[in-house]
Amino acid sequence: MRKRILLIGTGGTIASEPTESGLSPGLSAEELLRSTPGVRELCDVDCMGLLSLDSTNMTPDHWQIMVRAIKERYDDYDGFVLTHGTDTMAYTAAALSYMIQNGGKPVVLTGAQKPMAFDTTDSRENLYDAFLCAVNDMPGVSIVFDHKVIAGTRAKKKRTKSFAAFESIDYPELGVIRDGMLFRYITRPSGESPIFFEKLDKNVSLVKLIPGMGREVLDFMFSKNDAVIIESFGVGGLPEAGGFRDCISTWCARGRFAVLTTQVESEGSDLGIYRVGSRLKNDPGVLEAYDMTTEAVYSKLMWILAGTKDPARVREMFYTPVACDILRTAVLPG
Ligand code: ASP
């Protein structure tokens, strides 16, 4: 039976046109579809213009709008293709992976480095490939880009201009598309019935450590947020001088959560290796990202903290894999 797919336009380069002040989204979802030959042969398509944003302007409020749009139409379609700007696509893909769980239908994000309107563009191939995945039972949230299929929790934008914009971090690609055929490397389990989580705790923030930074920045961020992700160096740790440890203990005792991760894109954190990190490892308030991307950690915390602030439950949920987001998990006490 022919599949029914909903194309949801949210903006991005793929839909952008030149203006006096630079590229800006202007094309509708229908126009994107019309410019992409072959899609109508694959499936029946309905189009929906949900947003028209440069993804730099996306916020967690927009993730909620996307999830609501999918939830309301989930039973009417076999899959969903979202066109989206590349700049924050990895954040959206991670967020949707936590906000739509256990769903058996594909939710495929794609976009382009060059607009559909340009002579040389990756728009057409990316959009066609996204539909190919949506009709081929690729369950769950993924990014399809430059012929790669990447799990939504594992994508990172690695290049600002080349067509090979995204890579899968510390996890194999789910598949590749070659000569118009999908070669599936990994089949993720297909959930029976989706669970939608619309609530997010938006008081989660991120601090990137730089040599010489004092604890004042961290104190400020903890004073404003329920959780602070600290992108540290290498396998992870905090400077021994300057009261960092005391800062974290103080705020965790007041019910805040600290997550240590690394600025290094691949291979994750491993706090136990060096003294600068191992002291934190046994700190009950401190969580460790291991091989989760920062994009995934950010939205996972927003999802978890919207439902509970109980430290033991937060810890358990944080280390429980969702949509292939974490392979290396901590041993839970007890
Ligand atoms: N600034 C654009 C966006 O993220 C870049 C792109 O789509 O490639 O919306």
XYZ file of C-alpha atoms and ligand atoms in Angstrom:
343
model
C 0.000 0.000 0.000
C 1.208 3.502 -0.807
C 2.492 5.312 2.226
C 1.235 8.710 3.350
C 3.928 11.091 4.525
C 3.515 14.559 6.011
C 6.138 17.111 4.962
C 6.509 19.759 7.675
C 8.405 22.903 6.715
C 10.190 24.842 9.454
C 12.575 27.025 7.399
C 16.365 26.818 7.135
C 18.707 27.198 4.198
C 16.815 24.593 2.179
C 13.852 26.991 2.027
C 15.901 30.195 1.888
C 16.021 32.876 -0.753
C 18.426 35.774 -1.190
C 17.299 39.037 0.404
C 19.089 42.376 0.776
C 20.297 41.288 4.175
C 21.305 37.731 3.345
C 19.592 34.381 2.979
C 16.262 34.011 4.716
C 13.586 31.284 4.609
C 10.840 32.009 2.083
C 9.886 28.840 0.190
C 6.849 26.884 1.309
C 6.791 23.132 1.906
C 4.786 22.757 -1.344
C 7.476 24.643 -3.278
C 10.204 22.424 -1.804
C 8.261 19.343 -2.814
C 7.603 20.656 -6.319
C 11.341 21.219 -6.804
C 12.224 17.662 -5.805
C 11.458 15.205 -8.580
C 10.623 11.633 -7.722
C 9.054 12.097 -4.300
C 5.484 11.855 -5.593
C 6.379 8.472 -7.105
C 7.516 7.199 -3.692
C 4.446 8.091 -1.649
C 1.452 10.353 -1.140
C 2.495 13.609 0.462
C 0.670 16.340 2.331
C 2.468 19.579 3.086
C 2.356 21.728 6.181
C 4.041 25.084 6.684
C 4.625 25.010 10.422
C 7.443 27.539 10.869
C 9.616 29.647 8.633
C 12.732 30.251 10.668
C 16.453 30.375 10.344
C 17.189 27.629 12.857
C 19.398 30.046 14.789
C 16.085 31.486 15.941
C 14.709 28.131 17.115
C 14.026 27.667 20.813
C 12.654 24.781 22.889
C 9.220 26.408 22.417
C 9.519 25.511 18.727
C 10.384 21.885 19.585
C 7.110 21.773 21.495
C 5.249 23.198 18.494
C 6.776 20.472 16.275
C 5.937 17.692 18.713
C 2.358 18.932 19.030
C 1.983 19.045 15.239
C 3.233 15.457 14.926
C 1.177 14.197 17.868
C -2.071 15.617 16.472
C -1.479 13.924 13.110
C 0.374 10.786 14.205
C -2.421 8.398 13.304
C -3.059 9.980 9.900
C 0.402 9.389 8.404
C 2.987 6.627 8.026
C 5.874 8.989 8.574
C 6.986 12.597 8.928
C 9.676 14.578 7.113
C 10.722 17.889 8.651
C 12.769 20.387 6.722
C 14.903 22.379 9.147
C 17.935 24.656 9.237
C 21.188 22.826 9.757
C 22.581 25.102 12.464
C 20.466 23.736 15.303
C 19.102 20.617 13.613
C 21.124 18.331 15.916
C 19.512 19.975 18.967
C 16.011 19.589 17.511
C 16.670 15.970 16.494
C 17.898 15.126 19.991
C 14.960 16.923 21.616
C 12.378 15.170 19.429
C 14.033 11.836 20.287
C 13.151 12.391 23.960
C 9.797 14.043 23.324
C 8.511 11.285 20.996
C 9.469 7.902 22.431
C 8.476 4.373 21.542
C 7.011 5.468 18.214
C 7.118 3.043 15.319
C 6.945 5.700 12.604
C 9.850 7.562 11.027
C 10.403 11.204 11.956
C 13.095 12.353 9.555
C 14.807 15.732 9.700
C 16.666 17.116 6.749
C 17.856 20.410 5.325
C 20.635 21.678 3.131
C 23.822 23.666 3.056
C 22.748 25.432 -0.175
C 19.206 26.660 -0.876
C 16.828 24.817 -3.166
C 16.799 27.937 -5.349
C 20.556 27.718 -6.145
C 21.878 25.900 -9.238
C 24.341 23.939 -7.140
C 22.491 22.560 -4.164
C 22.230 19.557 -1.894
C 18.551 20.360 -1.200
C 16.970 18.038 -3.731
C 19.051 14.975 -2.877
C 18.621 15.462 0.865
C 14.864 15.905 0.616
C 14.471 12.914 -1.694
C 16.627 10.757 0.622
C 14.584 11.855 3.629
C 11.400 10.638 1.934
C 13.120 7.413 0.964
C 13.835 6.763 4.649
C 10.348 7.833 5.707
C 8.729 5.265 3.415
C 11.190 2.523 4.358
C 10.268 1.924 7.977
C 13.148 3.729 9.626
C 11.451 4.081 13.024
C 12.212 6.915 15.408
C 13.879 10.272 14.933
C 16.785 10.563 12.537
C 18.677 13.094 10.457
C 19.130 12.258 6.794
C 21.847 14.347 5.214
C 24.479 13.880 2.534
C 23.290 10.298 1.984
C 23.772 9.355 5.650
C 21.108 8.337 8.143
C 22.054 9.407 11.663
C 20.222 8.654 14.921
C 18.621 11.840 16.257
C 20.531 11.617 19.533
C 23.903 11.152 17.835
C 24.139 13.880 15.226
C 26.483 16.837 15.335
C 27.024 19.589 12.807
C 30.714 19.316 12.007
C 31.124 21.500 8.922
C 29.732 24.961 8.263
C 29.823 24.834 4.449
C 30.481 21.397 2.951
C 27.594 19.162 2.003
C 28.894 16.587 4.530
C 27.633 18.783 7.361
C 26.713 16.104 9.908
C 28.437 13.183 11.531
C 27.251 10.482 13.842
C 29.166 10.745 17.109
C 30.374 7.578 18.839
C 27.671 5.520 17.178
C 27.462 3.979 13.721
C 25.289 5.547 11.055
C 21.898 3.830 10.867
C 22.302 3.497 7.135
C 23.421 5.123 3.913
C 21.669 5.928 0.665
C 23.485 4.953 -2.485
C 22.096 5.252 -6.020
C 18.638 5.889 -4.620
C 18.666 2.784 -2.427
C 18.674 2.667 1.348
C 21.262 0.355 2.889
C 20.325 -0.167 6.502
C 23.176 -0.887 8.905
C 21.177 -0.788 12.123
C 17.513 -1.461 12.714
C 16.309 0.280 15.818
C 13.447 -1.375 17.668
C 10.081 -0.182 16.473
C 7.854 0.883 19.378
C 4.240 -0.164 19.488
C 2.616 3.056 20.544
C 4.266 6.449 20.866
C 4.573 8.336 24.117
C 4.658 12.084 23.675
C 6.329 14.320 26.238
C 5.466 17.947 25.660
C 6.745 19.426 28.907
C 10.336 20.622 29.163
C 12.243 22.242 32.008
C 13.796 25.160 30.162
C 16.096 26.067 33.046
C 19.028 24.039 31.799
C 22.209 25.751 30.701
C 25.696 25.091 29.399
C 29.089 26.494 30.370
C 32.187 25.883 28.316
C 35.269 25.818 30.512
C 38.283 27.829 29.367
C 41.706 27.922 30.993
C 41.744 30.553 33.725
C 37.969 30.701 34.208
C 36.862 31.361 37.782
C 33.868 29.885 39.573
C 31.797 33.108 39.316
C 30.395 32.102 35.924
C 29.311 28.744 37.329
C 27.799 30.349 40.424
C 25.790 32.686 38.205
C 24.564 29.859 35.969
C 23.556 27.691 38.937
C 21.695 30.631 40.470
C 19.524 30.860 37.338
C 19.068 27.195 36.385
C 18.000 23.794 37.658
C 20.882 22.110 35.860
C 24.176 23.261 34.410
C 26.131 21.239 31.866
C 29.847 21.897 32.155
C 31.832 21.229 29.004
C 35.192 20.482 30.459
C 38.463 19.402 28.814
C 39.507 15.937 27.611
C 37.992 13.046 29.526
C 36.725 15.553 32.069
C 37.625 17.323 35.265
C 37.592 20.722 36.934
C 40.479 22.974 37.973
C 41.628 22.148 41.498
C 42.123 25.799 42.437
C 39.399 28.420 42.540
C 36.707 26.656 44.555
C 34.998 24.800 41.684
C 34.329 21.690 43.729
C 32.905 23.715 46.578
C 30.724 25.622 44.090
C 29.258 22.405 42.725
C 28.704 20.825 46.158
C 26.967 23.984 47.389
C 24.559 24.151 44.466
C 23.880 20.405 44.359
C 22.998 20.536 48.060
C 20.428 23.171 47.088
C 18.823 20.782 44.589
C 20.638 21.770 41.408
C 22.208 19.243 39.034
C 25.663 19.417 37.481
C 26.607 17.388 34.421
C 30.225 17.041 33.434
C 30.950 16.511 29.765
C 33.768 17.275 27.391
C 34.509 19.796 24.671
C 36.114 16.998 22.662
C 33.548 15.774 20.170
C 34.336 12.072 20.103
C 34.863 9.309 22.662
C 33.134 11.045 25.554
C 34.006 11.710 29.161
C 35.656 9.382 31.668
C 35.932 11.282 34.922
C 37.632 8.495 36.859
C 40.923 8.672 34.978
C 42.576 11.810 36.378
C 42.564 13.309 39.861
C 40.942 16.504 38.478
C 37.930 14.407 37.562
C 37.884 11.423 39.917
C 37.185 13.681 42.907
C 33.898 14.572 41.231
C 33.023 11.048 40.281
C 31.871 10.146 43.754
C 30.007 13.401 44.245
C 26.331 12.414 44.450
C 25.125 15.599 42.741
C 27.374 15.220 39.711
C 26.327 13.347 36.602
C 28.638 12.417 33.775
C 27.741 12.517 30.080
C 29.968 9.622 28.952
C 29.346 9.190 25.209
C 26.206 11.357 24.997
C 26.529 14.426 22.805
C 26.055 17.830 24.400
C 22.954 18.285 22.224
C 21.506 15.080 23.666
C 22.487 15.876 27.257
C 20.847 19.300 27.017
C 17.474 18.059 25.833
C 17.568 14.870 27.935
C 17.906 16.993 31.063
C 15.046 19.258 29.979
C 12.869 16.202 29.446
C 13.842 14.505 32.727
C 13.621 17.602 34.929
C 10.166 18.446 33.600
C 8.982 15.208 35.206
C 11.038 14.894 38.389
C 13.623 16.684 40.508
C 14.270 13.681 42.727
C 18.071 13.165 42.567
C 17.960 9.361 42.556
C 15.308 9.272 39.842
C 17.085 11.940 37.766
C 20.305 9.917 37.964
C 18.532 6.711 36.974
C 16.759 8.319 34.020
C 19.872 10.161 32.892
C 21.845 6.930 32.588
C 19.014 4.929 31.047
C 19.498 4.740 27.278
C 16.846 6.438 25.148
C 16.962 6.166 21.357
C 20.579 4.926 21.344
C 21.823 8.055 23.136
C 24.249 6.384 25.567
C 26.235 3.174 25.387
C 28.481 3.475 28.394
C 26.429 3.754 31.546
C 27.411 4.361 35.130
C 26.877 1.743 37.781
C 23.983 2.936 39.852
C 24.366 2.760 43.603
C 22.328 0.038 45.268
N 21.346 29.413 9.164
C 20.718 28.298 8.507
C 19.754 27.635 9.477
O 20.168 26.925 10.349
C 21.745 27.325 8.045
C 21.232 26.114 7.324
O 20.080 25.797 7.291
O 22.088 25.415 6.740
O 18.567 27.852 9.382
